[in-house]
Coordinates of C-alpha atoms in Angstrom, one line a residue:
Chain A
M271 CA 74.7 25.0 17.9
I272 CA 75.1 26.4 21.5
R273 CA 73.3 29.7 20.5
D274 CA 70.6 27.6 19.6
I275 CA 69.6 26.3 23.0
T276 CA 67.5 28.9 24.5
I277 CA 66.4 27.4 27.7
G278 CA 68.2 29.1 30.6
Q279 CA 68.7 32.2 28.7
Y280 CA 67.1 35.6 30.2
Y281 CA 64.9 37.4 27.9
P282 CA 65.1 41.1 29.0
A283 CA 61.8 42.7 29.4
N284 CA 59.4 44.8 31.3
S285 CA 56.0 42.9 32.3
I286 CA 54.6 41.7 35.5
L287 CA 56.1 38.1 35.0
H288 CA 59.8 40.0 35.1
R289 CA 58.9 42.0 38.3
T290 CA 57.6 38.9 40.3
D291 CA 59.5 37.5 43.2
P292 CA 61.7 34.8 41.7
R293 CA 60.4 32.6 44.6
V294 CA 56.9 32.8 43.2
K295 CA 57.9 31.9 40.0
L296 CA 60.1 29.0 41.1
V297 CA 56.8 27.7 43.2
G298 CA 54.4 28.3 40.2
T299 CA 56.8 26.6 37.9
L300 CA 56.4 23.3 40.3
M301 CA 53.0 23.6 40.6
F302 CA 52.4 24.0 36.7
I303 CA 54.5 20.7 36.2
V304 CA 52.6 18.6 38.8
S305 CA 49.3 19.9 37.3
L306 CA 50.5 18.8 33.9
F307 CA 50.8 15.1 35.1
L308 CA 47.5 15.2 37.1
F309 CA 45.6 15.0 33.8
D310 CA 44.3 12.8 31.1
T311 CA 41.4 14.2 29.8
F312 CA 40.6 17.1 27.0
Y313 CA 39.2 19.2 29.7
G314 CA 41.7 19.2 31.8
Y315 CA 44.5 20.1 29.1
L316 CA 42.4 22.8 27.8
M317 CA 42.5 24.4 31.3
V318 CA 46.2 24.0 31.1
T319 CA 46.3 25.4 27.9
L320 CA 44.8 28.5 29.0
F321 CA 46.9 28.9 32.0
L322 CA 50.0 28.7 29.9
A323 CA 48.7 30.6 27.2
S324 CA 47.8 33.5 29.4
V325 CA 51.1 33.6 31.2
I326 CA 52.9 33.4 28.2
K327 CA 50.8 36.6 27.2
M328 CA 51.8 38.1 30.5
S329 CA 55.7 37.7 30.2
K330 CA 56.0 40.0 26.8
V331 CA 58.4 37.3 25.6
P332 CA 57.8 36.6 21.7
F333 CA 56.3 33.5 21.3
R334 CA 58.6 32.6 18.5
F335 CA 61.3 33.3 20.9
I336 CA 60.0 30.7 23.0
V337 CA 59.2 28.2 20.7
R338 CA 62.8 27.9 19.6
G339 CA 63.7 26.6 22.8
L340 CA 61.7 23.2 21.8
K341 CA 64.3 22.6 18.8
A342 CA 67.0 21.6 21.2
V343 CA 64.6 18.6 22.6
I344 CA 62.8 17.7 19.5
V345 CA 64.9 14.5 19.5
L346 CA 63.6 13.2 22.8
L347 CA 60.0 14.5 21.7
L348 CA 60.1 12.2 18.8
F349 CA 61.8 9.5 20.8
T350 CA 58.9 9.5 23.3
V351 CA 56.2 9.9 21.3
T352 CA 57.2 6.8 18.8
F353 CA 57.6 4.4 22.0
N354 CA 54.5 5.6 23.6
L355 CA 52.6 5.1 20.2
F356 CA 54.0 1.8 19.1
L357 CA 54.2 0.1 22.2
T358 CA 51.4 0.4 24.4
Q359 CA 48.9 -2.3 24.6
G360 CA 44.9 -2.1 23.6
E361 CA 42.5 -1.8 21.1
I362 CA 44.1 -2.2 18.0
L363 CA 43.5 0.4 15.2
W364 CA 46.1 -0.5 12.5
Q365 CA 48.7 -3.1 12.4
W366 CA 51.6 -4.0 9.8
G367 CA 53.9 -6.7 11.0
F368 CA 55.1 -6.4 14.1
L369 CA 54.3 -2.5 14.3
K370 CA 50.7 -1.9 15.8
I371 CA 48.9 1.2 16.7
T372 CA 46.4 1.2 19.5
Y373 CA 44.0 3.6 20.4
E374 CA 45.5 3.8 23.6
G375 CA 48.6 4.2 22.3
L376 CA 47.7 7.1 20.3
R377 CA 45.8 9.0 23.2
L378 CA 49.0 8.4 25.4
A379 CA 51.6 9.7 22.7
G380 CA 49.3 12.9 22.1
F381 CA 49.2 13.5 26.1
M382 CA 52.9 12.6 26.5
A383 CA 53.9 15.2 23.8
I384 CA 51.6 17.7 25.0
R385 CA 53.1 17.2 28.6
L386 CA 56.7 17.5 27.4
T387 CA 56.1 20.3 25.5
F388 CA 54.1 22.3 27.9
L389 CA 56.9 21.2 30.4
I390 CA 59.7 23.0 28.3
L391 CA 57.7 25.9 27.5
G392 CA 56.5 26.2 31.2
S393 CA 59.9 25.9 32.8
S394 CA 61.8 28.1 29.9
L395 CA 59.3 30.8 30.5
M396 CA 60.6 30.9 34.1
T397 CA 64.3 31.6 33.0
F398 CA 63.0 33.8 30.4
T399 CA 61.7 36.1 33.1
T400 CA 64.0 35.5 36.0
T401 CA 67.9 36.6 35.8
P402 CA 70.5 33.9 36.8
N403 CA 71.3 36.0 39.9
Q404 CA 67.5 36.2 41.2
L405 CA 67.0 32.4 40.1
T406 CA 70.0 31.9 42.6
D407 CA 68.8 34.2 45.4
G408 CA 64.9 32.9 45.2
L409 CA 66.4 29.0 45.5
E410 CA 68.3 30.1 48.4
K411 CA 65.8 31.8 50.3
L412 CA 63.4 28.9 49.3
L413 CA 65.7 26.2 50.7
R414 CA 66.6 27.8 53.7
P415 CA 64.8 25.4 55.9
L416 CA 67.4 22.9 54.9
N417 CA 70.1 24.5 56.5
H418 CA 68.5 22.9 59.6
I419 CA 69.7 19.5 58.5
K420 CA 73.1 20.7 57.7
V421 CA 72.7 21.4 53.8
P422 CA 74.8 24.0 52.8
V423 CA 72.2 26.5 51.1
H424 CA 74.1 29.4 50.7
E425 CA 77.4 28.1 49.4
I426 CA 75.5 25.9 46.9
A427 CA 73.7 29.0 45.8
M428 CA 77.1 31.1 45.4
M429 CA 78.4 28.0 43.4
M430 CA 75.5 28.2 41.1
S431 CA 75.8 32.1 40.6
I432 CA 79.7 31.7 39.9
A433 CA 79.5 29.0 37.5
L434 CA 76.6 30.9 35.6
R435 CA 79.0 33.8 35.6
F436 CA 82.1 32.1 34.1
I437 CA 80.0 30.1 31.2
P438 CA 81.0 32.7 28.9
I439 CA 84.4 33.5 30.0
L440 CA 85.3 29.5 29.6
L441 CA 83.2 29.4 26.6
E442 CA 85.7 32.0 25.2
E443 CA 88.4 30.3 26.4
T444 CA 87.9 27.1 24.7
D445 CA 87.5 28.9 21.6
K446 CA 90.9 30.5 22.0
I447 CA 92.4 27.2 22.9
M448 CA 90.5 25.2 19.6
K449 CA 92.0 28.2 17.2
A450 CA 95.7 28.0 18.9
Q451 CA 95.5 24.3 18.3
M452 CA 93.9 24.5 14.8
A453 CA 96.8 27.0 13.8
R454 CA 99.1 24.5 14.8
G455 CA 97.4 21.7 12.6
A456 CA 94.6 20.2 15.1
D457 CA 91.6 18.8 13.5
F458 CA 88.8 18.6 15.3
E459 CA 86.2 18.2 12.5
S460 CA 86.8 15.3 10.4
G461 CA 86.8 11.5 11.5
G462 CA 84.3 9.3 13.2
I463 CA 82.9 9.8 16.7
L464 CA 85.5 8.2 18.3
K465 CA 88.4 10.0 16.7
R466 CA 86.8 13.4 17.2
A467 CA 86.2 12.6 20.9
K468 CA 90.0 11.9 21.3
S469 CA 90.8 15.1 19.4
L470 CA 89.0 17.0 22.3
I471 CA 91.3 15.8 24.7
P472 CA 94.2 17.9 24.0
L473 CA 91.5 20.7 24.3
L474 CA 90.3 19.9 27.6
V475 CA 93.2 19.7 29.2
P476 CA 94.4 23.3 29.0
L477 CA 90.8 24.2 29.6
F478 CA 90.7 22.3 33.0
V479 CA 94.2 23.7 34.4
S480 CA 92.8 27.4 33.5
A481 CA 89.8 26.6 35.1
F482 CA 91.6 25.7 38.4
R483 CA 93.8 28.6 38.0
R484 CA 90.7 30.9 37.6
A485 CA 89.2 29.3 40.5
N486 CA 92.4 29.6 42.8
D487 CA 92.6 33.6 41.8
L488 CA 88.7 34.0 42.3
A489 CA 88.8 32.3 46.0
M490 CA 91.6 34.7 46.9
A491 CA 89.8 37.6 45.4
M492 CA 86.6 36.7 47.3
E493 CA 88.8 36.3 50.6
A494 CA 90.6 39.6 50.3
R495 CA 86.9 41.0 49.7
C496 CA 86.2 39.5 53.2
Y497 CA 84.1 36.9 51.9
R498 CA 83.6 34.2 55.1
G499 CA 80.1 32.2 54.0
G500 CA 76.7 33.0 54.3
N501 CA 76.8 34.1 58.3
G502 CA 76.7 37.8 59.1
R503 CA 75.9 38.8 55.5
T504 CA 73.6 41.2 54.3
K505 CA 72.1 41.8 50.8
M506 CA 72.0 44.4 48.4
K507 CA 69.1 43.1 46.9
P508 CA 66.8 41.6 49.6
L509 CA 64.0 39.6 48.3
K510 CA 60.9 41.0 49.4
Y511 CA 57.4 39.9 48.5
S512 CA 55.1 42.7 47.2
K513 CA 51.6 42.9 46.8
N514 CA 51.3 41.7 43.5
D515 CA 53.7 38.3 44.7
Y516 CA 50.6 37.5 47.3
L517 CA 48.4 38.4 44.3
A518 CA 50.4 35.6 42.4
Y519 CA 50.3 33.1 45.2
T520 CA 46.6 33.5 45.6
V521 CA 46.1 32.8 41.7
L522 CA 48.3 29.9 41.7
F523 CA 46.7 28.1 44.7
L524 CA 43.2 28.7 43.2
Y525 CA 44.7 27.4 39.8
I526 CA 46.2 23.9 41.7
A527 CA 42.7 23.8 43.7
L528 CA 40.8 23.8 40.5
V529 CA 43.0 21.4 39.1
I530 CA 42.5 19.0 41.7
T531 CA 38.9 19.4 42.0
I532 CA 38.5 18.7 38.0
R533 CA 40.7 15.8 38.4
I534 CA 38.6 14.4 41.5
L535 CA 35.3 15.0 39.8
E536 CA 36.3 13.2 36.5
N537 CA 37.2 10.3 38.6
H538 CA 33.6 10.1 40.0
F539 CA 31.7 10.7 36.9
Chain B
M176 CA 100.7 57.0 62.3
E177 CA 101.7 54.3 59.6
M178 CA 99.3 52.7 57.5
I179 CA 101.4 50.2 56.7
K180 CA 104.4 48.8 58.7
V181 CA 106.5 46.0 57.4
K182 CA 109.8 44.8 59.6
D183 CA 112.2 42.5 58.9
L184 CA 109.9 40.6 56.5
T185 CA 111.1 37.0 55.6
F186 CA 109.0 34.8 53.4
E187 CA 109.9 31.3 52.2
Y188 CA 108.2 29.1 50.1
I189 CA 109.1 25.5 51.2
R190 CA 108.7 22.7 48.5
R191 CA 108.1 19.6 50.0
D192 CA 108.4 15.9 48.6
E193 CA 105.7 13.1 48.9
D194 CA 106.9 12.2 52.4
G195 CA 106.9 15.9 53.7
N196 CA 110.6 16.5 53.9
V197 CA 111.9 19.6 52.6
E198 CA 112.8 19.4 49.1
S199 CA 114.0 23.1 48.4
I200 CA 113.4 26.6 50.1
N201 CA 112.8 29.5 48.1
T202 CA 113.2 32.9 49.9
A203 CA 110.6 35.2 48.4
I204 CA 111.1 37.9 50.8
D205 CA 114.1 38.7 52.4
N206 CA 114.3 40.9 55.3
V207 CA 112.5 43.9 54.1
N208 CA 111.5 46.9 55.9
I209 CA 109.0 49.4 54.8
K210 CA 106.9 52.1 56.2
V211 CA 103.8 53.7 54.3
S212 CA 102.4 57.1 55.5
K213 CA 98.5 57.7 55.5
G214 CA 97.7 59.1 52.2
D215 CA 100.9 58.3 50.3
F216 CA 101.0 56.9 47.0
I217 CA 103.7 54.4 46.9
A218 CA 104.8 52.5 44.0
I219 CA 106.7 49.1 44.4
L220 CA 108.9 48.2 41.2
G221 CA 110.4 45.0 40.3
A222 CA 110.9 42.4 37.7
N223 CA 109.4 38.9 37.5
G224 CA 110.3 36.8 40.5
S225 CA 111.4 39.9 42.7
G226 CA 108.7 39.1 45.6
K227 CA 106.5 42.4 44.9
S228 CA 103.4 40.2 44.5
T229 CA 104.3 38.2 47.5
L230 CA 104.7 41.1 49.8
A231 CA 101.5 42.5 48.6
K232 CA 99.9 39.5 49.7
H233 CA 101.4 39.7 53.1
I234 CA 99.7 43.2 53.5
N235 CA 96.2 41.8 52.9
A236 CA 97.0 38.8 55.1
L237 CA 96.6 36.1 52.4
L238 CA 100.3 35.2 53.2
Y239 CA 101.8 35.3 56.8
P240 CA 105.4 35.7 57.5
T241 CA 108.2 33.4 58.1
K242 CA 110.1 35.7 60.2
G243 CA 109.3 39.4 60.8
S244 CA 105.9 40.7 60.9
V245 CA 103.4 43.1 59.0
W246 CA 101.4 45.8 60.8
V247 CA 98.3 47.4 58.7
N248 CA 96.6 50.3 60.5
G249 CA 98.2 49.2 63.8
L250 CA 97.2 45.7 63.4
N251 CA 99.6 42.9 63.3
T252 CA 98.5 40.2 60.2
Q253 CA 99.6 37.5 62.2
E254 CA 96.8 37.7 65.0
E255 CA 93.4 36.0 63.5
K256 CA 91.3 38.2 65.2
N257 CA 92.5 41.3 63.0
L258 CA 92.0 39.3 59.8
W259 CA 88.5 41.0 58.6
D260 CA 89.6 44.1 59.8
I261 CA 92.8 44.2 58.1
R262 CA 91.3 42.9 54.7
Q263 CA 88.5 45.7 55.2
S264 CA 91.0 48.3 55.9
A265 CA 93.7 47.1 53.2
G266 CA 91.7 46.2 50.1
M267 CA 93.4 44.6 47.3
V268 CA 92.8 44.5 43.1
F269 CA 94.3 41.6 41.2
Q270 CA 95.9 41.6 37.9
N271 CA 93.2 39.4 36.1
P272 CA 90.4 41.7 35.7
D273 CA 88.3 38.6 34.9
N274 CA 89.3 36.4 37.9
Q275 CA 88.2 38.9 40.8
I276 CA 84.3 39.7 39.3
I277 CA 81.9 37.7 41.2
A278 CA 78.8 38.9 39.7
A279 CA 76.6 39.0 36.6
V280 CA 75.7 42.6 36.9
V281 CA 78.2 45.4 37.6
E282 CA 76.7 47.2 40.4
E283 CA 76.0 43.8 42.2
D284 CA 79.8 43.3 41.9
V285 CA 80.6 46.4 43.5
G286 CA 78.0 45.2 46.1
F287 CA 79.8 41.9 47.0
G288 CA 82.3 43.5 49.3
P289 CA 79.8 45.3 51.6
E290 CA 77.5 42.3 51.5
N291 CA 80.3 40.5 52.9
I292 CA 81.2 42.8 55.8
G293 CA 77.5 42.9 56.7
I294 CA 76.6 46.5 55.6
P295 CA 72.5 47.5 55.9
T296 CA 71.0 47.4 52.2
N297 CA 70.4 51.0 52.0
E298 CA 73.8 51.9 52.9
I299 CA 75.3 49.7 50.3
W300 CA 73.4 51.1 47.4
E301 CA 74.7 54.3 48.5
R302 CA 78.2 52.9 48.9
V303 CA 77.8 51.2 45.4
E304 CA 76.6 54.2 43.7
K305 CA 79.4 56.5 45.2
S306 CA 82.3 54.5 44.4
L307 CA 81.0 53.5 40.7
K308 CA 81.2 57.5 40.3
A309 CA 84.6 57.7 41.6
V310 CA 85.8 55.3 38.9
G311 CA 83.6 57.0 36.4
M312 CA 81.5 53.6 35.7
L313 CA 78.1 54.6 36.8
E314 CA 76.5 54.6 33.7
Y315 CA 77.5 50.9 33.4
R316 CA 75.8 49.8 36.7
S317 CA 73.6 47.6 34.9
H318 CA 75.7 46.2 32.5
S319 CA 77.3 42.5 32.7
P320 CA 81.1 42.7 33.4
N321 CA 81.5 40.1 30.3
K322 CA 80.8 43.0 27.8
L323 CA 83.4 45.6 29.4
S324 CA 86.8 46.2 28.3
G325 CA 89.9 45.5 30.3
G326 CA 90.3 48.7 31.7
Q327 CA 86.7 49.1 32.6
K328 CA 86.7 45.5 34.4
Q329 CA 89.6 46.9 36.2
R330 CA 87.7 50.0 37.3
V331 CA 84.9 47.9 38.4
A332 CA 87.2 45.9 40.7
I333 CA 88.8 48.9 42.1
A334 CA 84.9 50.2 42.9
G335 CA 84.3 46.8 44.3
I336 CA 86.9 47.7 46.9
M337 CA 86.2 51.3 47.4
A338 CA 82.7 50.3 48.2
M339 CA 84.4 48.6 51.5
K340 CA 85.7 52.1 52.3
P341 CA 89.4 51.2 52.7
E342 CA 91.9 53.5 53.8
C343 CA 94.4 51.6 51.8
I344 CA 94.1 49.9 48.3
I345 CA 97.4 47.7 47.2
L346 CA 97.0 47.0 43.4
D347 CA 98.6 44.0 42.2
E348 CA 99.8 44.8 38.8
P349 CA 96.4 46.1 37.9
T350 CA 97.6 46.7 34.0
A351 CA 99.5 43.8 33.3
M352 CA 96.7 42.2 31.0
L353 CA 95.6 45.8 29.4
D354 CA 96.4 47.6 26.4
P355 CA 97.6 51.1 26.5
D356 CA 94.3 52.6 26.8
G357 CA 93.2 50.5 29.4
R358 CA 96.3 51.4 31.5
K359 CA 95.9 54.8 31.1
E360 CA 92.4 54.6 32.2
V361 CA 93.4 52.7 35.4
I362 CA 96.4 54.9 36.5
S363 CA 94.4 58.2 36.1
T364 CA 91.5 56.2 38.4
I365 CA 94.2 55.5 40.8
R366 CA 95.7 58.5 41.1
E367 CA 92.1 60.5 41.3
L368 CA 91.1 58.1 44.1
N369 CA 94.5 59.0 45.7
K370 CA 94.1 62.7 45.5
K371 CA 90.5 63.3 46.3
E372 CA 89.5 60.4 48.4
K373 CA 93.1 60.6 50.3
V374 CA 93.2 56.7 50.1
T375 CA 96.8 55.4 50.7
I376 CA 97.7 53.6 47.3
L377 CA 100.4 50.8 46.8
L378 CA 100.8 50.1 43.4
I379 CA 102.7 47.3 42.6
T380 CA 103.9 47.3 38.6
H381 CA 107.1 46.8 36.0
H382 CA 105.6 49.6 34.1
M383 CA 107.8 52.8 34.7
D384 CA 105.7 55.3 33.3
E385 CA 103.2 54.3 35.9
V386 CA 105.2 55.2 38.6
T387 CA 106.5 58.9 37.6
S388 CA 103.6 60.5 39.9
A389 CA 104.2 58.5 43.0
D390 CA 105.3 60.1 46.2
K391 CA 107.8 57.3 46.8
V392 CA 109.4 54.3 44.9
I393 CA 110.6 51.1 46.2
V394 CA 112.5 48.9 44.0
M395 CA 112.8 45.3 44.9
N396 CA 114.9 42.4 43.1
Q397 CA 115.4 38.9 44.5
G398 CA 113.7 39.5 47.7
K399 CA 115.1 42.2 48.6
V400 CA 114.5 46.4 48.8
V401 CA 117.5 47.5 46.8
M402 CA 116.3 51.0 46.1
Q403 CA 114.0 53.7 48.1
G404 CA 113.0 57.2 47.0
K405 CA 111.2 60.0 45.2
P406 CA 110.9 58.9 41.5
R407 CA 113.5 61.7 40.3
E408 CA 116.2 60.1 42.6
I409 CA 115.3 56.5 41.5
F410 CA 115.4 57.3 37.7
S411 CA 118.6 59.5 38.0
K412 CA 120.8 56.3 38.5
V413 CA 119.5 54.6 35.1
D414 CA 122.5 52.1 35.0
E415 CA 121.6 50.9 38.8
I416 CA 118.0 50.2 37.6
K417 CA 119.0 48.5 34.3
S418 CA 120.8 46.0 36.6
Y419 CA 117.8 44.8 38.1
R420 CA 116.2 43.9 34.6
L421 CA 114.0 47.2 34.8
D422 CA 113.5 49.8 32.1
V423 CA 113.2 53.4 32.9
P424 CA 110.8 55.8 31.0
Q425 CA 111.9 56.5 27.4
V426 CA 112.6 60.3 28.1
T427 CA 114.5 59.4 31.1
E428 CA 116.6 57.3 29.3
L429 CA 117.2 59.9 26.1
A430 CA 118.1 62.5 28.6
F431 CA 120.7 59.8 30.5
E432 CA 122.3 59.1 27.2
L433 CA 122.4 62.9 26.0
K434 CA 124.0 63.6 29.2
K435 CA 126.6 60.9 28.7
A436 CA 127.3 62.4 25.2
G437 CA 128.2 65.6 26.8
L438 CA 125.1 67.6 27.2
D439 CA 124.5 69.3 30.6
L440 CA 121.3 68.0 31.4
P441 CA 119.8 67.7 34.8
E442 CA 119.3 64.3 36.1
G443 CA 116.3 62.0 36.4
V444 CA 114.2 64.0 33.8
L445 CA 110.9 62.3 34.0
T446 CA 108.5 63.6 31.5
V447 CA 108.9 65.1 27.8
E448 CA 108.0 68.8 28.7
E449 CA 110.8 68.7 31.3
L450 CA 113.4 67.4 28.8
V451 CA 112.0 70.4 26.4
E452 CA 112.6 72.8 29.0
A453 CA 116.0 72.0 30.1
I454 CA 117.1 71.7 26.3
K455 CA 115.8 75.2 25.8
Q456 CA 117.6 76.2 28.7
L457 CA 120.8 74.9 27.5
K458 CA 120.2 76.7 24.0
K459 CA 119.4 80.1 25.7
S460 CA 122.9 79.7 28.0
K461 CA 125.2 79.5 24.8

């Protein structure tokens, strides 16, 4: 099941998008998400679709791989669509008992489905083309101004990258503990939800103990290697904008400007 | 000048109850004196609980003496201003390779130490390349550490220390979690660094066969240094070593037993070749 979730995974390839500075991609994703919620007309969405399609094309990530990420959120998607479809008031198109579909509901459900799908596609495209380390580096640099209001930006970024590094190790460990307990007759698979949740307790306790031990060891190893927070630290791979990154920023700003113009025009005519 | 000087070092783990009263005192290190010269390869042997890891942590200023003092490169570990210089000149490799690798890419992990001590970007790249080459892991530079074997991970950890250009590396049971192949890999890497890069090595272990090529062996038991000397001198006293719950290398033990049974063999045989040679001599003389 865990393997099905492609959101947050990195897809190694050599494309313009992979080489783009992570800060550009972070800002770009944010702008894209904003643009999704600005529209409720056909032409607006045509434009968003075109934008997303061309970015996907540039990323060299196979379309099938990207779509697989949607599987994980299909329940949420159906949920939202159903609620929008049946619970919106307006001009009634079809009615059966207390269930009714309105024109407004249909419209809203459609747009909501598109928005959510695009939201997932757009943000997973960012993680497909950016390694977790680049992502945390980008976040650290983008959020640096928050240092002035005493937000420990470097520490948060460091915590994120360490957490990402330890996910596979802890998964492996969970597997090991599970097998060790199954060998002694533990049963994780049968019974109702409550029973299954209870059977996880003897799994979580040793996992937590070991995670704390690892954290302790890691902290000592980091100190032994002279780690003392972000001050006075240099970077092996410092983030530097290239010409392409400035170009990407320009394209992004043009895109968002266009989106806003269309929105204003729609409101007036 | 000595690289490391440990003088009258005593360290106590003090256990307190909830009110802060002393419940029990466990003396982990008891009045230890050690001198290590630059370029030496020193092995510290000891069974579990002999205080050898605690000693190692003192040299890296991760623990401070209860009594006595420790100098690294002429710097006292108890003075706080020396802390980062000491940690830079005496790097430390730990037992579990997974718990000391920080980054998700090999080369970034090796660069972590130099980043911390504020080395300029260009030089970090040079150092990373040089130290990965020194441990023979250059071709894995863009790999994820999760996909490496235990021995390879430990070599990456050693490269991470080397990139800080230390004069001395302390290895705290670096092979305890590895398979025999991984152990060989790591030990030969350490020897190489000692010979080629002239790095002082302090190897802490309980595997006897790893210490036969050391310049000096220190045996610890219950917090005290009980034996000190060249590997040959140490291993000639098989009975004494065994009394500290340690094993001698198989071939040394075989020679020892043969000698006890009446064969005229030299003391402290360390390698199979040596034993073969000695037995040949024995046949000739008959």
